[in-house]
């Protein structure tokens, strides 16, 4: 059975007139002329084929049919108005919901968030972790930071930085297993630390840097995330593949070192992803501007 909806503009006018029981007041509230109100009511009555109001000397009175119709229509119109207010408020409240990977949140975003909070103390950042690409219909978030090639139909994207990888280990591990720093190859015979979500990084790096042979048959240890893999490297459990952009602080503080100095591009990049059809809210713009500024500083 097809849904029969009356013309919605006349219905909105009817809703206001039924509530105010006054054409002048309804016209004022709707910001249209009184004759326009009468015209819209006439359109609705013609569509329904029934009289909804009686014009009397002292104003207008709802007919029995009009009264019944108003009782059904008014709650529905109020519900639509409430839903509209709610959905518009979720875009304009001061809570900024961001979806990204645990690793990106832990190693890049969270260490810099205090700076964003200082600049925008009125915006509360809420971080959700997911390894899946964002779906703004499904995921109740304002924006996402994810990896890919930048082609996400129906979404606005800003390039952040390329995904660059290279082996990392603790300075002590380096010294112990490759006493001659100019020959770091022996590190590849120790233990390879592997992240569950990035199992191909070692073979990609080995192939591009011609170390495939050294990697063959080497013992390995697996972890559920890159964050844990890098922590294992800091604690001297082996040598891991690091994402250079996410390890800036660890490399600067020499918690980790890169023995080979052979960074490799994987072909993917990090992007800031936003809904294309979203009214650009000030909180999203503020975060985007801040983030691009942080990337430029890096």
C-alpha positions as CSV (number, residue, x, y, z in Angstrom):
1,X,0.0,0.0,0.0
2,X,1.5,3.4,-1.0
3,X,1.9,6.1,1.6
4,X,-0.6,9.0,1.0
5,X,0.8,12.2,2.3
6,X,-1.0,15.5,1.9
7,X,1.0,18.6,0.6
8,X,3.3,19.3,3.6
9,X,3.3,23.1,3.5
10,X,-0.5,23.4,3.9
11,X,-0.2,20.7,6.6
12,X,2.3,22.8,8.5
13,X,-0.1,25.8,8.2
14,X,-3.0,23.7,9.4
15,X,-1.0,22.6,12.5
16,X,-0.3,26.2,13.5
17,X,-3.8,27.4,12.9
18,X,-5.3,24.4,14.8
19,X,-3.0,25.3,17.7
20,X,-3.5,29.0,17.8
21,X,-7.2,29.0,16.6
22,X,-6.4,32.4,15.2
23,X,-5.5,33.3,11.6
24,X,-3.8,36.6,12.5
25,X,-1.6,34.9,15.1
26,X,-0.8,31.9,12.8
27,X,0.2,34.3,10.0
28,X,2.5,36.1,12.3
29,X,4.1,32.9,13.6
30,X,4.5,31.5,10.1
31,X,5.8,34.9,8.8
32,X,3.3,34.9,5.9
33,X,0.2,37.0,5.1
34,X,-3.3,36.1,6.5
35,X,-4.5,35.6,2.9
36,X,-1.6,33.2,2.3
37,X,-2.7,31.2,5.4
38,X,-6.3,31.0,4.1
39,X,-5.1,29.9,0.7
40,X,-2.9,27.1,2.2
41,X,-5.9,25.9,4.3
42,X,-8.0,25.8,1.2
43,X,-5.4,23.7,-0.6
44,X,-5.5,21.2,2.2
45,X,-9.3,21.1,2.4
46,X,-9.5,20.6,-1.4
47,X,-6.9,17.7,-1.2
48,X,-8.8,16.0,1.6
49,X,-12.2,16.8,0.2
50,X,-13.5,17.8,3.6
51,X,-14.1,21.0,5.6
52,X,-11.6,21.5,8.4
53,X,-12.6,25.0,9.6
54,X,-15.7,27.1,9.8
55,X,-15.3,30.8,9.4
56,X,-17.5,32.5,12.0
57,X,-18.1,36.1,12.8
58,X,-15.5,36.2,15.7
59,X,-12.9,34.0,13.9
60,X,-12.5,30.4,12.9
61,X,-13.7,27.2,14.6
62,X,-12.4,23.6,13.9
63,X,-15.1,21.3,12.5
64,X,-15.5,17.8,14.1
65,X,-13.4,16.4,11.2
66,X,-10.8,19.2,11.7
67,X,-10.6,18.5,15.4
68,X,-10.0,14.7,14.8
69,X,-7.4,15.5,12.1
70,X,-5.6,18.0,14.4
71,X,-5.4,15.4,17.2
72,X,-3.6,13.0,14.9
73,X,-1.5,15.4,12.9
74,X,-0.2,17.7,15.7
75,X,1.8,15.1,17.7
76,X,3.4,13.9,14.4
77,X,4.3,17.5,13.5
78,X,5.8,18.1,17.0
79,X,7.8,14.9,16.7
80,X,9.2,16.0,13.3
81,X,10.1,19.4,14.8
82,X,11.8,17.7,17.8
83,X,13.7,15.2,15.6
84,X,14.9,18.1,13.4
85,X,16.1,20.2,16.4
86,X,17.9,17.1,17.8
87,X,19.7,16.2,14.5
88,X,20.8,19.9,14.0
89,X,22.0,20.1,17.6
90,X,24.1,17.0,17.3
91,X,26.1,18.8,14.6
92,X,26.3,22.1,16.6
93,X,26.9,20.9,20.1
94,X,30.4,21.2,21.5
95,X,31.3,17.5,21.6
96,X,33.6,16.5,18.7
97,X,33.5,12.8,18.0
98,X,36.5,11.4,16.2
99,X,37.0,7.8,14.9
100,X,40.5,6.5,14.3
101,X,42.9,3.6,14.9
102,X,44.0,2.8,18.4
103,X,47.6,3.2,17.3
104,X,47.1,6.6,15.7
105,X,45.1,7.8,18.8
106,X,47.8,6.6,21.2
107,X,50.9,7.6,19.3
108,X,49.9,10.8,17.5
109,X,46.6,12.3,18.5
110,X,46.5,11.9,22.3
111,X,50.0,13.3,22.9
112,X,49.0,16.5,21.1
113,X,45.4,16.9,22.4
114,X,46.4,19.1,25.3
115,X,47.4,21.7,22.8
116,X,44.0,21.5,21.1
117,X,42.2,21.6,24.5
118,X,44.2,24.8,25.4
119,X,43.1,26.5,22.2
120,X,39.5,25.3,22.3
121,X,38.6,24.6,25.9
122,X,34.9,24.6,25.0
123,X,35.2,21.6,22.6
124,X,35.1,18.1,24.3
125,X,36.9,15.6,22.1
126,X,35.6,12.0,22.2
127,X,37.7,9.3,20.5
128,X,36.3,6.1,19.1
129,X,38.6,3.3,17.9
130,X,37.9,1.2,14.9
131,X,40.0,-0.5,12.1
132,X,37.1,-0.2,9.7
133,X,36.6,2.7,7.2
134,X,34.1,5.3,8.6
135,X,30.5,5.2,7.5
136,X,28.9,8.4,8.7
137,X,25.4,6.9,8.5
138,X,26.4,4.1,10.8
139,X,29.1,5.6,13.0
140,X,27.9,8.5,15.1
141,X,31.1,10.6,14.6
142,X,31.9,14.0,13.1
143,X,35.1,13.0,11.4
144,X,37.6,10.2,11.0
145,X,41.4,9.8,10.5
146,X,42.1,6.7,8.4
147,X,44.5,5.3,5.9
148,X,43.9,4.7,2.2
149,X,44.4,6.2,-1.2
150,X,42.1,9.2,-0.6
151,X,39.3,8.0,-2.8
152,X,36.2,7.8,-0.5
153,X,33.1,8.7,-2.6
154,X,30.7,11.1,-0.9
155,X,33.3,12.2,1.7
156,X,35.6,15.3,2.0
157,X,39.2,14.4,2.6
158,X,42.4,16.2,3.6
159,X,45.8,14.5,3.1
160,X,47.7,14.3,6.3
161,X,50.9,12.4,5.6
162,X,52.2,9.3,3.8
163,X,52.5,5.9,5.4
164,X,56.3,5.5,5.7
165,X,57.8,2.4,7.4
166,X,61.2,1.3,8.6
167,X,62.6,-1.1,11.3
168,X,63.0,0.2,14.8
169,X,64.4,-1.3,18.1
170,X,65.7,-0.1,21.4
171,X,69.2,1.5,21.5
172,X,70.3,-1.4,23.9
173,X,68.9,-4.1,21.5
174,X,70.8,-2.5,18.6
175,X,74.1,-2.3,20.6
176,X,73.7,-5.9,21.8
177,X,72.8,-7.5,18.5
178,X,74.7,-5.3,16.0
179,X,77.9,-4.2,17.8
180,X,79.2,-2.7,14.5
181,X,76.5,-0.1,13.8
182,X,77.3,0.1,10.1
183,X,76.3,-3.6,9.7
184,X,72.7,-3.7,11.2
185,X,71.7,-6.8,9.1
186,X,72.4,-9.1,12.0
187,X,69.3,-7.6,13.8
188,X,67.1,-9.2,11.1
189,X,68.2,-12.6,12.4
190,X,67.0,-12.0,16.0
191,X,63.3,-11.7,16.4
192,X,60.8,-9.9,14.2
193,X,57.9,-8.2,16.1
194,X,54.7,-8.2,14.0
195,X,51.5,-6.3,14.3
196,X,48.3,-8.3,13.7
197,X,46.8,-5.5,11.4
198,X,50.0,-4.9,9.5
199,X,51.3,-8.4,8.8
200,X,52.9,-7.5,5.4
201,X,55.1,-4.6,6.5
202,X,58.2,-6.7,7.0
203,X,58.0,-8.4,3.6
204,X,57.2,-5.0,1.9
205,X,60.3,-3.4,3.6
206,X,62.5,-6.5,2.9
207,X,61.6,-6.6,-0.7
208,X,62.1,-2.9,-1.4
209,X,65.4,-2.7,0.6
210,X,66.7,-6.1,-0.7
211,X,66.8,-7.8,2.7
212,X,64.4,-10.6,1.8
213,X,67.0,-13.3,2.4
214,X,68.0,-12.1,5.9
215,X,64.3,-12.1,6.9
216,X,63.7,-15.7,5.8
217,X,63.2,-18.1,8.7
218,X,63.7,-15.5,11.4
219,X,61.7,-16.1,14.6
220,X,58.7,-13.8,15.1
221,X,56.3,-12.7,17.8
222,X,52.9,-11.3,17.0
223,X,50.9,-8.6,18.8
224,X,47.3,-7.4,18.5
225,X,48.2,-3.8,17.6
226,X,51.1,-1.7,16.5
227,X,51.2,0.1,19.8
228,X,51.9,-3.2,21.6
229,X,54.4,-4.2,18.9
230,X,56.4,-1.0,19.4
231,X,56.2,-1.3,23.2
232,X,57.7,-4.7,22.8
233,X,60.5,-3.2,20.8
234,X,61.1,-0.5,23.5
235,X,61.4,-3.3,26.0
236,X,64.0,-5.1,24.0
237,X,61.9,-8.1,22.8
238,X,63.0,-7.8,19.2
239,X,62.9,-5.5,16.2
240,X,59.7,-4.1,14.8
241,X,58.5,-2.2,11.8
242,X,57.7,1.4,12.8
243,X,55.5,3.9,11.1
244,X,57.9,6.9,11.1
245,X,55.2,9.6,11.4
246,X,53.7,8.0,14.5
247,X,57.1,7.4,16.2
248,X,58.5,11.0,16.0
249,X,58.4,11.4,19.8
250,X,59.9,7.9,20.5
251,X,62.7,8.4,18.0
252,X,63.4,12.0,19.3
253,X,63.6,10.7,22.9
254,X,65.7,7.7,21.7
255,X,63.3,5.2,23.3
256,X,63.6,3.7,19.8
257,X,66.2,4.0,17.1
258,X,66.1,3.2,13.3
259,X,69.2,1.2,12.7
260,X,68.9,1.0,8.9
261,X,67.9,4.6,8.0
262,X,66.0,3.1,5.1
263,X,62.4,4.5,5.2
264,X,60.0,3.1,2.7
265,X,56.6,4.4,1.4
266,X,53.9,1.8,1.5
267,X,51.7,3.7,-1.1
268,X,49.0,4.4,1.5
269,X,48.5,7.7,3.3
270,X,46.7,9.1,6.3
271,X,43.7,11.3,5.7
272,X,41.2,13.4,7.7
273,X,37.8,12.3,6.4
274,X,34.6,14.3,6.8
275,X,31.0,13.9,5.6
276,X,30.5,15.7,2.3
277,X,27.0,17.0,2.9
278,X,27.5,18.1,6.5
279,X,27.0,21.7,7.3
280,X,30.5,22.7,8.2
281,X,30.2,23.1,11.9
282,X,32.7,25.4,13.7
283,X,34.0,22.5,15.9
284,X,35.0,20.4,12.8
285,X,36.6,23.4,11.1
286,X,38.5,24.2,14.3
287,X,39.9,20.6,14.6
288,X,40.7,20.4,10.9
289,X,42.7,23.7,11.0
290,X,44.5,22.7,14.1
291,X,45.4,19.3,12.8
292,X,46.7,20.6,9.4
293,X,48.8,23.1,11.4
294,X,50.3,20.3,13.6
295,X,51.2,18.2,10.5
296,X,52.9,21.3,8.9
297,X,55.0,21.7,12.2
298,X,55.9,18.0,12.0
